[in-house]
Short mmCIF file of C-alpha atoms and ligand atoms in Angstrom, two decimals:
data_model
loop_
_atom_site.label_atom_id
_atom_site.label_comp_id
_atom_site.label_asym_id
_atom_site.label_seq_id
_atom_site.Cartn_x
_atom_site.Cartn_y
_atom_site.Cartn_z
CA MET A 1 -26.43 -116.61 94.55
CA PRO A 2 -25.00 -115.36 97.89
CA TYR A 3 -22.27 -112.83 97.42
CA ALA A 4 -19.09 -113.02 99.47
CA PRO A 5 -16.81 -110.11 98.63
CA SER A 6 -13.24 -110.91 99.43
CA THR A 7 -12.58 -107.53 100.95
CA VAL A 8 -15.48 -107.43 103.41
CA ASN A 9 -14.93 -109.70 106.38
CA GLN A 10 -18.24 -111.55 106.66
CA GLU A 11 -17.56 -112.97 110.13
CA GLN A 12 -16.78 -109.55 111.49
CA SER A 13 -19.88 -108.19 109.72
CA ARG A 14 -22.11 -110.60 111.58
CA ALA A 15 -20.60 -110.06 115.03
CA ASN A 16 -22.61 -108.27 117.71
CA GLU A 17 -20.18 -105.63 118.86
CA GLY A 18 -20.53 -104.79 122.52
CA PRO A 19 -20.29 -101.51 124.48
CA GLU A 20 -16.50 -101.64 124.72
CA ALA A 21 -15.98 -102.03 120.98
CA VAL A 22 -18.56 -99.31 120.32
CA ARG A 23 -16.87 -96.90 122.73
CA ALA A 24 -13.53 -97.65 121.05
CA ALA A 25 -15.02 -96.84 117.63
CA VAL A 26 -16.45 -93.58 118.96
CA GLY A 27 -13.05 -92.78 120.48
CA ARG A 28 -11.30 -93.34 117.15
CA ALA A 29 -13.87 -91.12 115.42
CA ARG A 30 -13.41 -88.43 118.05
CA ASP A 31 -9.64 -88.46 117.59
CA ALA A 32 -10.03 -88.11 113.83
CA ALA A 33 -12.75 -85.43 113.89
CA PRO A 34 -10.67 -82.25 114.46
CA ALA A 35 -8.48 -82.78 111.37
CA TRP A 36 -11.59 -83.46 109.26
CA ASP A 37 -13.20 -80.27 110.54
CA ALA A 38 -9.99 -78.30 109.96
CA LEU A 39 -9.99 -79.30 106.26
CA GLY A 40 -12.73 -76.78 105.55
CA HIS A 41 -15.71 -77.26 103.29
CA ARG A 42 -13.92 -77.23 99.94
CA GLU A 43 -11.32 -79.85 100.83
CA ARG A 44 -13.89 -82.02 102.61
CA GLY A 45 -16.21 -81.79 99.64
CA ALA A 46 -13.40 -82.91 97.31
CA ARG A 47 -12.80 -85.99 99.47
CA LEU A 48 -16.49 -86.84 99.61
CA LEU A 49 -16.69 -86.65 95.83
CA ARG A 50 -13.66 -88.93 95.66
CA TRP A 51 -15.54 -91.38 97.88
CA ARG A 52 -18.44 -91.26 95.45
CA ARG A 53 -16.10 -92.07 92.56
CA VAL A 54 -14.70 -95.08 94.45
CA MET A 55 -18.23 -96.34 95.17
CA ALA A 56 -19.26 -95.84 91.55
CA ARG A 57 -16.18 -97.75 90.36
CA ARG A 58 -16.96 -100.61 92.76
CA MET A 59 -20.68 -100.53 92.01
CA ASP A 60 -20.91 -104.19 90.98
CA GLU A 61 -19.91 -105.20 94.51
CA ILE A 62 -22.58 -103.16 96.20
CA VAL A 63 -25.28 -104.17 93.73
CA ALA A 64 -24.41 -107.80 94.49
CA LEU A 65 -24.55 -107.10 98.25
CA LEU A 66 -27.93 -105.39 97.95
CA GLU A 67 -29.18 -108.40 96.01
CA SER A 68 -27.88 -110.96 98.50
CA GLU A 69 -28.34 -109.18 101.84
CA ALA A 70 -31.52 -107.19 101.18
CA GLY A 71 -33.00 -109.43 98.45
CA LYS A 72 -33.38 -106.58 95.93
CA VAL A 73 -33.68 -106.92 92.21
CA ARG A 74 -31.00 -105.13 90.21
CA ALA A 75 -33.33 -102.28 89.18
CA ASP A 76 -34.17 -101.45 92.80
CA ALA A 77 -30.48 -101.57 93.74
CA LEU A 78 -29.59 -99.17 90.91
CA VAL A 79 -32.41 -96.73 91.78
CA GLU A 80 -31.23 -96.74 95.40
CA LEU A 81 -27.61 -96.10 94.44
CA ALA A 82 -28.51 -93.28 92.05
CA ALA A 83 -30.37 -91.42 94.83
CA ALA A 84 -27.58 -92.04 97.34
CA PHE A 85 -24.92 -90.73 94.93
CA GLU A 86 -27.03 -87.67 94.11
CA HIS A 87 -27.35 -86.74 97.78
CA LEU A 88 -23.70 -87.34 98.55
CA GLY A 89 -22.76 -85.00 95.70
CA TRP A 90 -25.27 -82.37 96.81
CA ALA A 91 -24.00 -82.43 100.39
CA ALA A 92 -20.37 -82.25 99.25
CA ARG A 93 -21.01 -79.24 97.01
CA HIS A 94 -23.39 -77.27 99.20
CA ALA A 95 -21.96 -77.62 102.70
CA GLY A 96 -19.83 -74.50 102.17
CA PRO A 97 -22.55 -72.17 100.89
CA VAL A 98 -25.07 -73.38 103.50
CA LEU A 99 -22.91 -73.68 106.62
CA ARG A 100 -20.06 -71.22 106.30
CA ARG A 101 -19.85 -68.04 108.36
CA ARG A 102 -22.05 -65.24 107.11
CA THR A 103 -22.69 -61.71 108.28
CA VAL A 104 -26.19 -60.72 109.35
CA ARG A 105 -27.65 -57.29 110.08
CA SER A 106 -27.09 -56.23 113.67
CA GLY A 107 -30.22 -54.05 113.91
CA PRO A 108 -30.70 -50.62 115.50
CA LEU A 109 -29.96 -51.67 119.09
CA MET A 110 -26.64 -53.29 118.26
CA PHE A 111 -25.45 -51.38 115.20
CA HIS A 112 -22.01 -51.02 116.79
CA GLN A 113 -21.55 -54.81 116.59
CA ARG A 114 -20.63 -57.03 113.65
CA SER A 115 -22.82 -60.12 113.78
CA THR A 116 -22.03 -63.44 112.16
CA VAL A 117 -23.55 -66.88 112.25
CA GLU A 118 -21.81 -70.11 111.40
CA TYR A 119 -22.79 -73.78 111.60
CA ARG A 120 -20.21 -75.82 113.48
CA PRO A 121 -20.04 -79.62 113.52
CA TYR A 122 -21.24 -81.45 116.61
CA GLY A 123 -18.20 -83.76 116.76
CA VAL A 124 -19.16 -87.42 116.48
CA VAL A 125 -22.55 -88.44 115.10
CA GLY A 126 -23.90 -91.95 115.70
CA VAL A 127 -26.00 -93.19 112.76
CA ILE A 128 -28.33 -96.19 113.22
CA GLY A 129 -29.78 -97.54 110.00
CA PRO A 130 -32.54 -99.86 108.75
CA TRP A 131 -32.38 -102.69 106.22
CA ASN A 132 -34.78 -101.54 103.51
CA TYR A 133 -32.44 -99.02 101.81
CA PRO A 134 -29.16 -99.96 103.46
CA VAL A 135 -27.11 -97.55 101.29
CA HIS A 136 -29.42 -94.63 100.58
CA THR A 137 -30.99 -94.30 104.03
CA PRO A 138 -27.87 -94.34 106.23
CA LEU A 139 -26.07 -92.14 103.69
CA GLY A 140 -28.86 -89.57 104.03
CA SER A 141 -27.40 -88.98 107.48
CA VAL A 142 -23.77 -90.05 106.91
CA SER A 143 -23.17 -87.85 103.83
CA TYR A 144 -24.69 -84.76 105.38
CA ALA A 145 -23.02 -85.30 108.78
CA LEU A 146 -19.60 -85.78 107.17
CA ALA A 147 -20.08 -82.82 104.85
CA ALA A 148 -20.92 -80.66 107.87
CA GLY A 149 -17.54 -81.60 109.38
CA ASN A 150 -18.48 -84.38 111.79
CA ALA A 151 -16.99 -87.81 112.22
CA VAL A 152 -19.52 -90.65 112.06
CA VAL A 153 -19.94 -94.08 113.59
CA LEU A 154 -22.50 -96.09 111.62
CA LYS A 155 -24.46 -99.03 113.04
CA PRO A 156 -26.09 -100.68 110.01
CA SER A 157 -29.06 -103.00 110.41
CA GLU A 158 -28.16 -106.48 111.58
CA HIS A 159 -29.81 -107.69 108.34
CA THR A 160 -27.41 -105.72 106.11
CA PRO A 161 -24.07 -105.55 107.97
CA GLY A 162 -21.94 -106.24 104.89
CA THR A 163 -23.37 -103.18 103.16
CA GLY A 164 -22.41 -101.04 106.17
CA ARG A 165 -18.88 -102.44 106.15
CA TRP A 166 -18.61 -101.81 102.43
CA LEU A 167 -19.50 -98.15 102.94
CA ALA A 168 -16.71 -97.74 105.50
CA GLU A 169 -14.28 -99.72 103.40
CA THR A 170 -14.83 -97.60 100.29
CA PHE A 171 -14.57 -94.43 102.38
CA ALA A 172 -11.23 -95.65 103.75
CA GLU A 173 -10.03 -96.27 100.20
CA ALA A 174 -11.01 -92.75 99.14
CA VAL A 175 -9.80 -90.99 102.32
CA PRO A 176 -7.12 -93.28 103.77
CA ASP A 177 -5.58 -90.72 106.12
CA MET A 178 -8.77 -89.74 107.99
CA PRO A 179 -10.75 -92.49 109.72
CA VAL A 180 -13.88 -90.40 110.19
CA LEU A 181 -16.34 -93.07 109.10
CA GLY A 182 -16.34 -96.02 111.47
CA VAL A 183 -18.76 -98.96 111.48
CA VAL A 184 -19.95 -101.14 114.34
CA THR A 185 -22.14 -104.12 113.57
CA GLY A 186 -24.71 -105.91 115.62
CA ASP A 187 -28.36 -105.89 116.60
CA GLY A 188 -30.37 -103.56 118.81
CA GLY A 189 -27.92 -104.06 121.66
CA THR A 190 -25.12 -102.56 119.60
CA GLY A 191 -27.45 -99.69 118.61
CA ALA A 192 -28.28 -99.06 122.26
CA ALA A 193 -24.56 -99.12 123.09
CA LEU A 194 -23.96 -96.46 120.42
CA CYS A 195 -26.61 -94.22 122.02
CA GLY A 196 -24.75 -94.54 125.32
CA ALA A 197 -21.21 -94.18 123.98
CA GLY A 198 -20.87 -90.43 124.33
CA VAL A 199 -21.73 -89.44 120.75
CA ASP A 200 -22.77 -85.81 120.23
CA LYS A 201 -25.86 -86.59 118.18
CA VAL A 202 -27.78 -89.70 117.15
CA ALA A 203 -29.44 -90.01 113.74
CA PHE A 204 -31.84 -92.94 113.83
CA THR A 205 -33.83 -94.44 110.96
CA GLY A 206 -36.21 -97.27 111.71
CA SER A 207 -39.55 -98.07 113.26
CA PRO A 208 -41.42 -95.73 115.64
CA GLY A 209 -41.16 -98.19 118.55
CA THR A 210 -37.38 -98.38 118.32
CA GLY A 211 -37.23 -94.63 117.73
CA ALA A 212 -38.95 -94.06 121.06
CA ARG A 213 -36.41 -96.35 122.77
CA VAL A 214 -33.54 -94.43 121.16
CA LEU A 215 -35.05 -91.14 122.32
CA ALA A 216 -35.36 -92.50 125.88
CA ALA A 217 -31.78 -93.81 125.81
CA CYS A 218 -30.51 -90.40 124.73
CA ALA A 219 -32.60 -88.45 127.26
CA PRO A 220 -30.37 -88.79 130.37
CA SER A 221 -27.36 -87.36 128.54
CA LEU A 222 -29.52 -84.83 126.63
CA THR A 223 -27.98 -86.10 123.39
CA PRO A 224 -29.88 -84.57 120.45
CA VAL A 225 -31.69 -87.05 118.23
CA LEU A 226 -32.93 -87.10 114.65
CA LEU A 227 -35.73 -89.61 114.08
CA GLU A 228 -36.64 -90.85 110.59
CA LEU A 229 -39.45 -93.30 111.25
CA GLY A 230 -42.12 -95.16 109.37
CA GLY A 231 -44.96 -93.95 107.20
CA LYS A 232 -48.43 -94.74 105.91
CA ASP A 233 -48.30 -92.53 102.85
CA ALA A 234 -51.39 -91.77 100.82
CA LEU A 235 -51.92 -90.89 97.17
CA VAL A 236 -54.97 -88.73 96.54
CA VAL A 237 -56.63 -88.86 93.11
CA ALA A 238 -58.81 -85.85 92.23
CA GLY A 239 -61.82 -86.06 89.90
CA ASP A 240 -59.91 -84.37 87.06
CA ALA A 241 -56.73 -86.47 87.43
CA ASP A 242 -54.94 -88.41 84.71
CA VAL A 243 -56.18 -91.77 86.00
CA GLU A 244 -53.77 -93.89 84.01
CA ALA A 245 -50.78 -91.94 85.33
CA ALA A 246 -52.15 -92.15 88.86
CA VAL A 247 -52.49 -95.95 88.62
CA GLU A 248 -48.93 -96.28 87.33
CA ALA A 249 -47.56 -94.06 90.11
CA ALA A 250 -49.57 -95.86 92.80
CA LEU A 251 -48.22 -99.22 91.67
CA TRP A 252 -44.64 -98.05 91.48
CA GLY A 253 -44.84 -96.03 94.71
CA GLY A 254 -46.47 -98.96 96.49
CA CYS A 255 -44.60 -101.95 95.11
CA ALA A 256 -41.05 -100.86 94.17
CA ASN A 257 -38.57 -102.49 96.54
CA ALA A 258 -41.35 -104.98 97.41
CA GLY A 259 -43.23 -102.14 99.10
CA GLN A 260 -40.49 -101.83 101.72
CA SER A 261 -40.13 -98.05 101.45
CA CYS A 262 -40.70 -95.75 104.40
CA ALA A 263 -42.37 -93.27 102.06
CA GLY A 264 -44.01 -95.95 99.91
CA ILE A 265 -47.64 -95.46 98.85
CA GLU A 266 -49.86 -97.66 101.04
CA ARG A 267 -53.24 -95.92 100.76
CA VAL A 268 -54.99 -94.49 97.70
CA TYR A 269 -58.03 -92.19 98.05
CA VAL A 270 -59.86 -91.77 94.76
CA ALA A 271 -62.59 -89.20 94.04
CA GLU A 272 -65.86 -91.01 93.30
CA GLY A 273 -66.12 -89.61 89.77
CA VAL A 274 -63.05 -91.62 88.69
CA TYR A 275 -63.09 -94.41 91.30
CA GLU A 276 -64.48 -97.16 89.07
CA ARG A 277 -62.16 -96.18 86.23
CA PHE A 278 -59.19 -96.27 88.63
CA LEU A 279 -60.18 -99.73 89.93
CA ASP A 280 -60.71 -101.10 86.40
CA ARG A 281 -57.35 -99.81 85.28
CA ILE A 282 -55.37 -101.03 88.33
CA THR A 283 -57.09 -104.43 88.09
CA LEU A 284 -55.75 -104.77 84.55
CA ARG A 285 -52.29 -103.33 85.17
CA ALA A 286 -51.26 -104.71 88.60
CA PRO A 287 -51.16 -108.41 87.57
CA GLU A 288 -48.53 -107.50 84.98
CA ILE A 289 -46.14 -106.69 87.85
CA THR A 290 -44.44 -109.60 89.57
CA GLY A 291 -42.35 -110.16 92.65
CA GLY A 292 -39.81 -112.94 92.85
CA PRO A 293 -36.88 -114.29 90.84
CA GLY A 294 -36.66 -112.42 87.54
CA GLY A 295 -39.57 -110.22 88.58
CA ASP A 296 -40.06 -106.48 89.01
CA TYR A 297 -39.21 -106.51 92.71
CA GLY A 298 -37.43 -108.87 95.06
CA ARG A 299 -38.05 -110.73 98.27
CA MET A 300 -39.16 -109.38 101.60
CA THR A 301 -35.86 -108.72 103.35
CA VAL A 302 -36.97 -109.87 106.79
CA PRO A 303 -39.22 -112.96 107.15
CA ALA A 304 -41.22 -111.36 110.00
CA GLN A 305 -42.45 -108.69 107.58
CA LEU A 306 -44.34 -111.37 105.62
CA ASP A 307 -46.42 -112.04 108.75
CA VAL A 308 -47.37 -108.36 108.96
CA VAL A 309 -48.38 -108.32 105.29
CA ARG A 310 -50.50 -111.46 105.69
CA ARG A 311 -52.13 -110.15 108.88
CA HIS A 312 -53.07 -106.85 107.22
CA ILE A 313 -54.61 -108.61 104.21
CA ASP A 314 -56.56 -111.06 106.41
CA ASP A 315 -57.78 -108.31 108.73
CA ALA A 316 -58.99 -106.13 105.84
CA LEU A 317 -60.87 -109.02 104.21
CA ALA A 318 -62.41 -110.04 107.53
CA ARG A 319 -63.73 -106.49 107.87
CA GLY A 320 -65.42 -106.61 104.48
CA ALA A 321 -62.78 -105.30 102.09
CA ARG A 322 -62.47 -106.77 98.58
CA ALA A 323 -59.19 -108.12 97.18
CA VAL A 324 -59.41 -106.91 93.55
CA VAL A 325 -55.87 -108.03 92.74
CA GLY A 326 -53.98 -110.78 94.60
CA GLY A 327 -54.82 -111.74 98.15
CA PRO A 328 -53.59 -113.96 100.97
CA GLY A 329 -52.33 -116.44 98.36
CA SER A 330 -49.87 -113.83 97.09
CA VAL A 331 -47.73 -114.30 100.19
CA VAL A 332 -45.35 -117.12 99.26
CA PRO A 333 -42.29 -116.78 101.51
CA PRO A 334 -39.90 -115.13 100.99
CA TYR A 335 -41.88 -113.28 98.33
CA VAL A 336 -45.13 -111.47 97.81
CA THR A 337 -45.60 -112.68 94.26
CA GLY A 338 -47.46 -109.65 92.96
CA PRO A 339 -49.22 -106.47 94.08
CA VAL A 340 -52.19 -106.94 96.37
CA VAL A 341 -54.93 -104.36 95.81
CA LEU A 342 -57.61 -104.10 98.48
CA ALA A 343 -60.70 -102.00 97.77
CA ASP A 344 -63.28 -100.49 100.12
CA VAL A 345 -61.20 -101.11 103.24
CA PRO A 346 -62.72 -99.82 106.51
CA GLU A 347 -60.66 -96.92 107.85
CA ASP A 348 -60.08 -98.70 111.16
CA ALA A 349 -58.48 -101.76 109.51
CA ASP A 350 -54.80 -102.50 110.22
CA ALA A 351 -54.04 -102.05 106.50
CA VAL A 352 -55.21 -98.41 106.78
CA ARG A 353 -53.80 -97.54 110.18
CA GLU A 354 -50.50 -99.41 110.48
CA GLU A 355 -47.43 -99.53 108.26
CA THR A 356 -47.72 -102.64 106.07
CA PHE A 357 -44.29 -102.39 104.42
CA GLY A 358 -45.21 -104.73 101.60
CA PRO A 359 -46.63 -104.47 98.06
CA VAL A 360 -50.19 -103.92 99.27
CA LEU A 361 -52.39 -100.98 98.20
CA VAL A 362 -55.58 -99.92 99.92
CA VAL A 363 -57.85 -98.18 97.40
CA ASN A 364 -60.80 -96.33 98.92
CA ARG A 365 -63.51 -94.14 97.45
CA VAL A 366 -63.89 -90.53 98.64
CA ARG A 367 -66.32 -87.77 97.68
CA ASP A 368 -63.59 -85.51 96.27
CA ALA A 369 -59.90 -84.72 96.61
CA GLU A 370 -60.52 -82.58 99.70
CA GLU A 371 -62.01 -85.55 101.51
CA GLY A 372 -59.08 -87.64 100.26
CA VAL A 373 -56.63 -85.20 101.84
CA ALA A 374 -58.63 -85.22 105.10
CA ARG A 375 -58.51 -89.05 105.20
CA ALA A 376 -54.80 -89.00 104.35
CA ASN A 377 -54.22 -86.60 107.25
CA ALA A 378 -56.22 -88.75 109.67
CA SER A 379 -53.17 -91.03 110.01
CA ALA A 380 -50.87 -90.86 113.03
CA TYR A 381 -47.98 -90.91 110.53
CA GLY A 382 -46.94 -87.93 108.43
CA LEU A 383 -44.00 -88.82 106.21
CA GLY A 384 -44.76 -88.26 102.52
CA GLY A 385 -47.64 -88.40 100.09
CA ALA A 386 -48.83 -87.72 96.57
CA VAL A 387 -51.63 -85.87 94.82
CA PHE A 388 -52.90 -86.42 91.29
CA ALA A 389 -54.91 -83.52 89.87
CA ARG A 390 -54.92 -81.59 86.61
CA ARG A 391 -55.77 -78.37 88.46
CA GLY A 392 -55.03 -77.30 92.03
CA GLY A 393 -52.52 -80.08 92.77
CA VAL A 394 -50.11 -77.82 94.64
CA ARG A 395 -52.96 -76.34 96.70
CA LEU A 396 -54.00 -79.86 97.73
CA ALA A 397 -50.36 -80.77 98.44
CA ARG A 398 -50.09 -77.85 100.87
CA GLU A 399 -53.05 -79.26 102.82
CA MET A 400 -51.25 -82.57 103.42
CA ARG A 401 -49.84 -82.88 106.94
CA THR A 402 -46.61 -84.53 105.79
CA GLY A 403 -42.97 -83.65 105.31
CA MET A 404 -43.00 -84.20 101.53
CA VAL A 405 -45.56 -84.40 98.72
CA SER A 406 -45.25 -85.25 95.01
CA VAL A 407 -47.82 -83.76 92.63
CA ASN A 408 -48.65 -85.96 89.63
CA ASP A 409 -45.89 -88.40 90.56
CA ALA A 410 -44.87 -90.62 93.46
CA LEU A 411 -41.73 -90.39 95.60
CA ALA A 412 -40.17 -87.81 93.27
CA PHE A 413 -38.87 -85.82 96.24
CA THR A 414 -36.54 -88.62 97.40
CA ALA A 415 -33.93 -87.98 94.72
CA VAL A 416 -33.86 -84.16 94.73
CA GLY A 417 -30.67 -83.15 96.52
CA ALA A 418 -31.95 -79.73 97.54
CA LEU A 419 -35.15 -80.97 99.19
CA PRO A 420 -35.36 -81.83 102.90
CA PHE A 421 -36.68 -85.27 103.83
CA GLY A 422 -38.36 -86.16 107.11
CA GLY A 423 -41.67 -86.59 108.82
CA ARG A 424 -44.22 -85.28 111.25
CA GLY A 425 -46.17 -87.04 113.98
CA ARG A 426 -45.36 -90.73 114.29
CA SER A 427 -42.98 -90.43 111.31
CA GLY A 428 -40.43 -88.61 113.44
CA PHE A 429 -38.72 -85.25 113.44
CA GLY A 430 -35.64 -83.58 112.08
CA ARG A 431 -34.51 -83.62 108.46
CA ILE A 432 -31.96 -85.26 106.21
CA HIS A 433 -31.13 -83.97 102.70
CA GLY A 434 -30.97 -80.41 101.41
CA ALA A 435 -29.85 -77.35 103.36
CA ASP A 436 -31.99 -78.40 106.34
CA GLY A 437 -30.25 -81.77 106.29
CA LEU A 438 -26.85 -80.10 106.47
CA ARG A 439 -27.94 -77.83 109.32
CA GLU A 440 -29.35 -80.85 111.16
CA PHE A 441 -25.75 -81.98 111.69
CA ALA A 442 -24.31 -78.66 112.78
CA ALA A 443 -24.84 -76.39 115.75
CA PRO A 444 -25.45 -72.75 114.88
CA GLN A 445 -22.98 -70.45 116.53
CA ALA A 446 -23.75 -66.73 116.75
CA VAL A 447 -20.84 -64.34 117.21
CA THR A 448 -20.93 -60.59 117.73
CA ARG A 449 -17.78 -58.44 117.55
CA ARG A 450 -17.92 -54.96 119.02
CA ARG A 451 -16.69 -52.53 116.39
CA PHE A 452 -16.85 -49.28 118.34
CA ALA A 453 -18.36 -47.83 121.51
CA PRO A 454 -22.02 -46.94 120.99
CA PRO A 455 -23.02 -43.31 121.50
CA LEU A 456 -25.64 -44.46 123.99
CA ALA A 457 -24.46 -47.42 126.08
CA ILE A 458 -27.25 -49.06 128.02
CA GLN A 459 -26.10 -52.66 128.47
CA THR A 460 -23.53 -51.64 131.05
CA PHE A 461 -23.60 -50.53 134.68
CA ALA A 462 -21.51 -47.54 133.57
CA ARG A 463 -24.70 -45.96 132.21
CA GLY A 464 -25.97 -42.86 134.02
CA PRO A 465 -29.54 -41.68 134.76
CA ARG A 466 -29.39 -39.28 131.77
CA ASP A 467 -28.45 -42.16 129.44
CA LEU A 468 -31.37 -44.18 130.71
CA ALA A 469 -33.81 -41.28 130.31
CA ARG A 470 -32.62 -40.69 126.74
CA PHE A 471 -32.93 -44.38 125.99
CA GLU A 472 -36.48 -44.46 127.32
CA ARG A 473 -37.44 -41.45 125.16
CA LEU A 474 -35.99 -43.18 122.09
CA LEU A 475 -37.79 -46.40 122.92
CA ARG A 476 -41.14 -44.64 123.26
CA ARG A 477 -40.57 -42.72 120.03
CA ARG A 478 -40.04 -45.94 118.03
CA GLY A 479 -43.79 -46.49 118.31
CA TYR A 480 -43.87 -50.30 118.18
P1 NAD B 1 -36.00 -101.18 113.43
O1 NAD B 1 -36.56 -100.11 114.26
O2 NAD B 1 -36.32 -102.58 113.77
O3 NAD B 1 -34.39 -101.12 113.47
C1 NAD B 1 -33.68 -100.00 113.01
C2 NAD B 1 -32.29 -100.02 113.59
O4 NAD B 1 -32.35 -99.82 115.00
C3 NAD B 1 -31.53 -101.33 113.38
O5 NAD B 1 -30.21 -101.02 113.05
C4 NAD B 1 -31.62 -101.99 114.76
O6 NAD B 1 -30.55 -102.88 115.03
C5 NAD B 1 -31.54 -100.79 115.67
N1 NAD B 1 -32.08 -100.98 117.02
C6 NAD B 1 -33.00 -101.88 117.46
N2 NAD B 1 -33.23 -101.69 118.77
C7 NAD B 1 -32.47 -100.66 119.17
C8 NAD B 1 -32.28 -99.98 120.41
N3 NAD B 1 -32.94 -100.35 121.52
N4 NAD B 1 -31.44 -98.94 120.45
C9 NAD B 1 -30.79 -98.54 119.35
N5 NAD B 1 -30.91 -99.14 118.14
C10 NAD B 1 -31.73 -100.19 118.06
O7 NAD B 1 -36.38 -100.82 111.94
P2 NAD B 1 -36.15 -101.70 110.65
O8 NAD B 1 -37.11 -102.82 110.69
O9 NAD B 1 -34.69 -102.01 110.48
O10 NAD B 1 -36.53 -100.68 109.48
C11 NAD B 1 -37.82 -100.55 108.99
C12 NAD B 1 -38.45 -99.28 109.51
O11 NAD B 1 -37.64 -98.16 109.17
C13 NAD B 1 -39.80 -99.00 108.89
O12 NAD B 1 -40.70 -98.55 109.87
C14 NAD B 1 -39.51 -97.91 107.90
O13 NAD B 1 -40.61 -97.13 107.57
C15 NAD B 1 -38.46 -97.14 108.61
N6 NAD B 1 -37.69 -96.30 107.69
C16 NAD B 1 -37.81 -94.95 107.75
C17 NAD B 1 -37.12 -94.15 106.87
C18 NAD B 1 -37.22 -92.65 106.92
O14 NAD B 1 -36.37 -91.98 106.38
N7 NAD B 1 -38.23 -92.06 107.55
C19 NAD B 1 -36.28 -94.72 105.91
C20 NAD B 1 -36.17 -96.09 105.87
C21 NAD B 1 -36.88 -96.88 106.77
#
């Protein structure tokens, strides 16, 4: 049943806000930013935790919005909210320890100086979000940017505008005197307007193609950009792995949220010693999982994504792959009715090379885990990944060319507040979450304060030839 919360203005949510409205929102955020910064970390953290309490109290509303706007089942909505709340709390509590001014050693050349470093907010951060995790993903930037002392203007996906409005509305309830979280709604045009509205940083989450356009739009003004883009994550199963656990993790990592997870498992490379066992097991287990009303996962949020899923399945089968579970018939708009498992898929197939973003798993045989890691790394993407091995799992994880890896689990890193999240290669750059995520939204500022005159002053034109000669002797004696 569609959900129409009385407090969120649906008409306004759907409007495409133009450059003028976007500039006005950025202006309001800029006016509010200094007072937010002046609060200091402790007071800001207290307000962010208050915001979390308001969201938790009004959780039924947001669960209903996630169901109606994004087509999620309740379980996926709850998992998303739990991760979002965890990160908001982590950012609120750790901004002080991570970002506050600290003294560093000045070293032998500058021992007469006191040196400090501090992380100062940029000012106004523009956040552009996707539709697949419309709370968790934007909040990965919003929570950390706010905690670092910035004001934020959020442009949610045009497919989930009500969720974006709800975030701003609950923030305003928790922090009524400081309008530091503004929302502008609309499609790509509104996002482009935000890039050109004089914000001090842009945090973008979405597809690589749009990410490149955002980067280009921000280039003339040299506005810094954080890009969280797509993925083609692989799960590698070693010969000594717990096969049953690996199957369970592959299915959950690949099919939760209807497979619409940037770091979802899309490829599985299984060592030949356990390949048949893995296929037997997944062939039995996958049909027990269903997508659709009352099922384990919901609809595809955007109809166009169904076309991508169908094209990838068709292309793989045309190239000689086998559909061991499901197939083209599983695509019944707006659902993919159950996991689709494709075996022996050529490595140049679309389903191996491009992001599918649906509940489709490619399962391919490799000689051993090392070859599995090499195939995983052959992707242009480099977001996350997983390794299943009884021994040497962490060693294999370190060989993965990705931003995150789970050993003997899938996607475990997404809900750990202290861990950074972000990609390499076509998956983008920059980090949300953890200490790196806080620093992403703050500019380091180095300050030295001269404490006394040094006995040997060289960085001045007042130095004499004798000073310079002594300095040179000292330099030579250091024996670098
Ligand atoms: P998308 O690129 O189509 O859109 C993302 C956002 O960009 C939307 O809000 C859209 O309105 C806006 N936009 C479109 N054109 C724009 C432009 N020219 N300038 C500025 N903004 C513009 O992506 P999507 O389909 O909404 O999301 C799915 C993608 O997001 C997938 O590729 C997925 O992997 C990725 N994703 C990545 C992460 C991550 O953290 N790495 C998380 C979630 C989703």
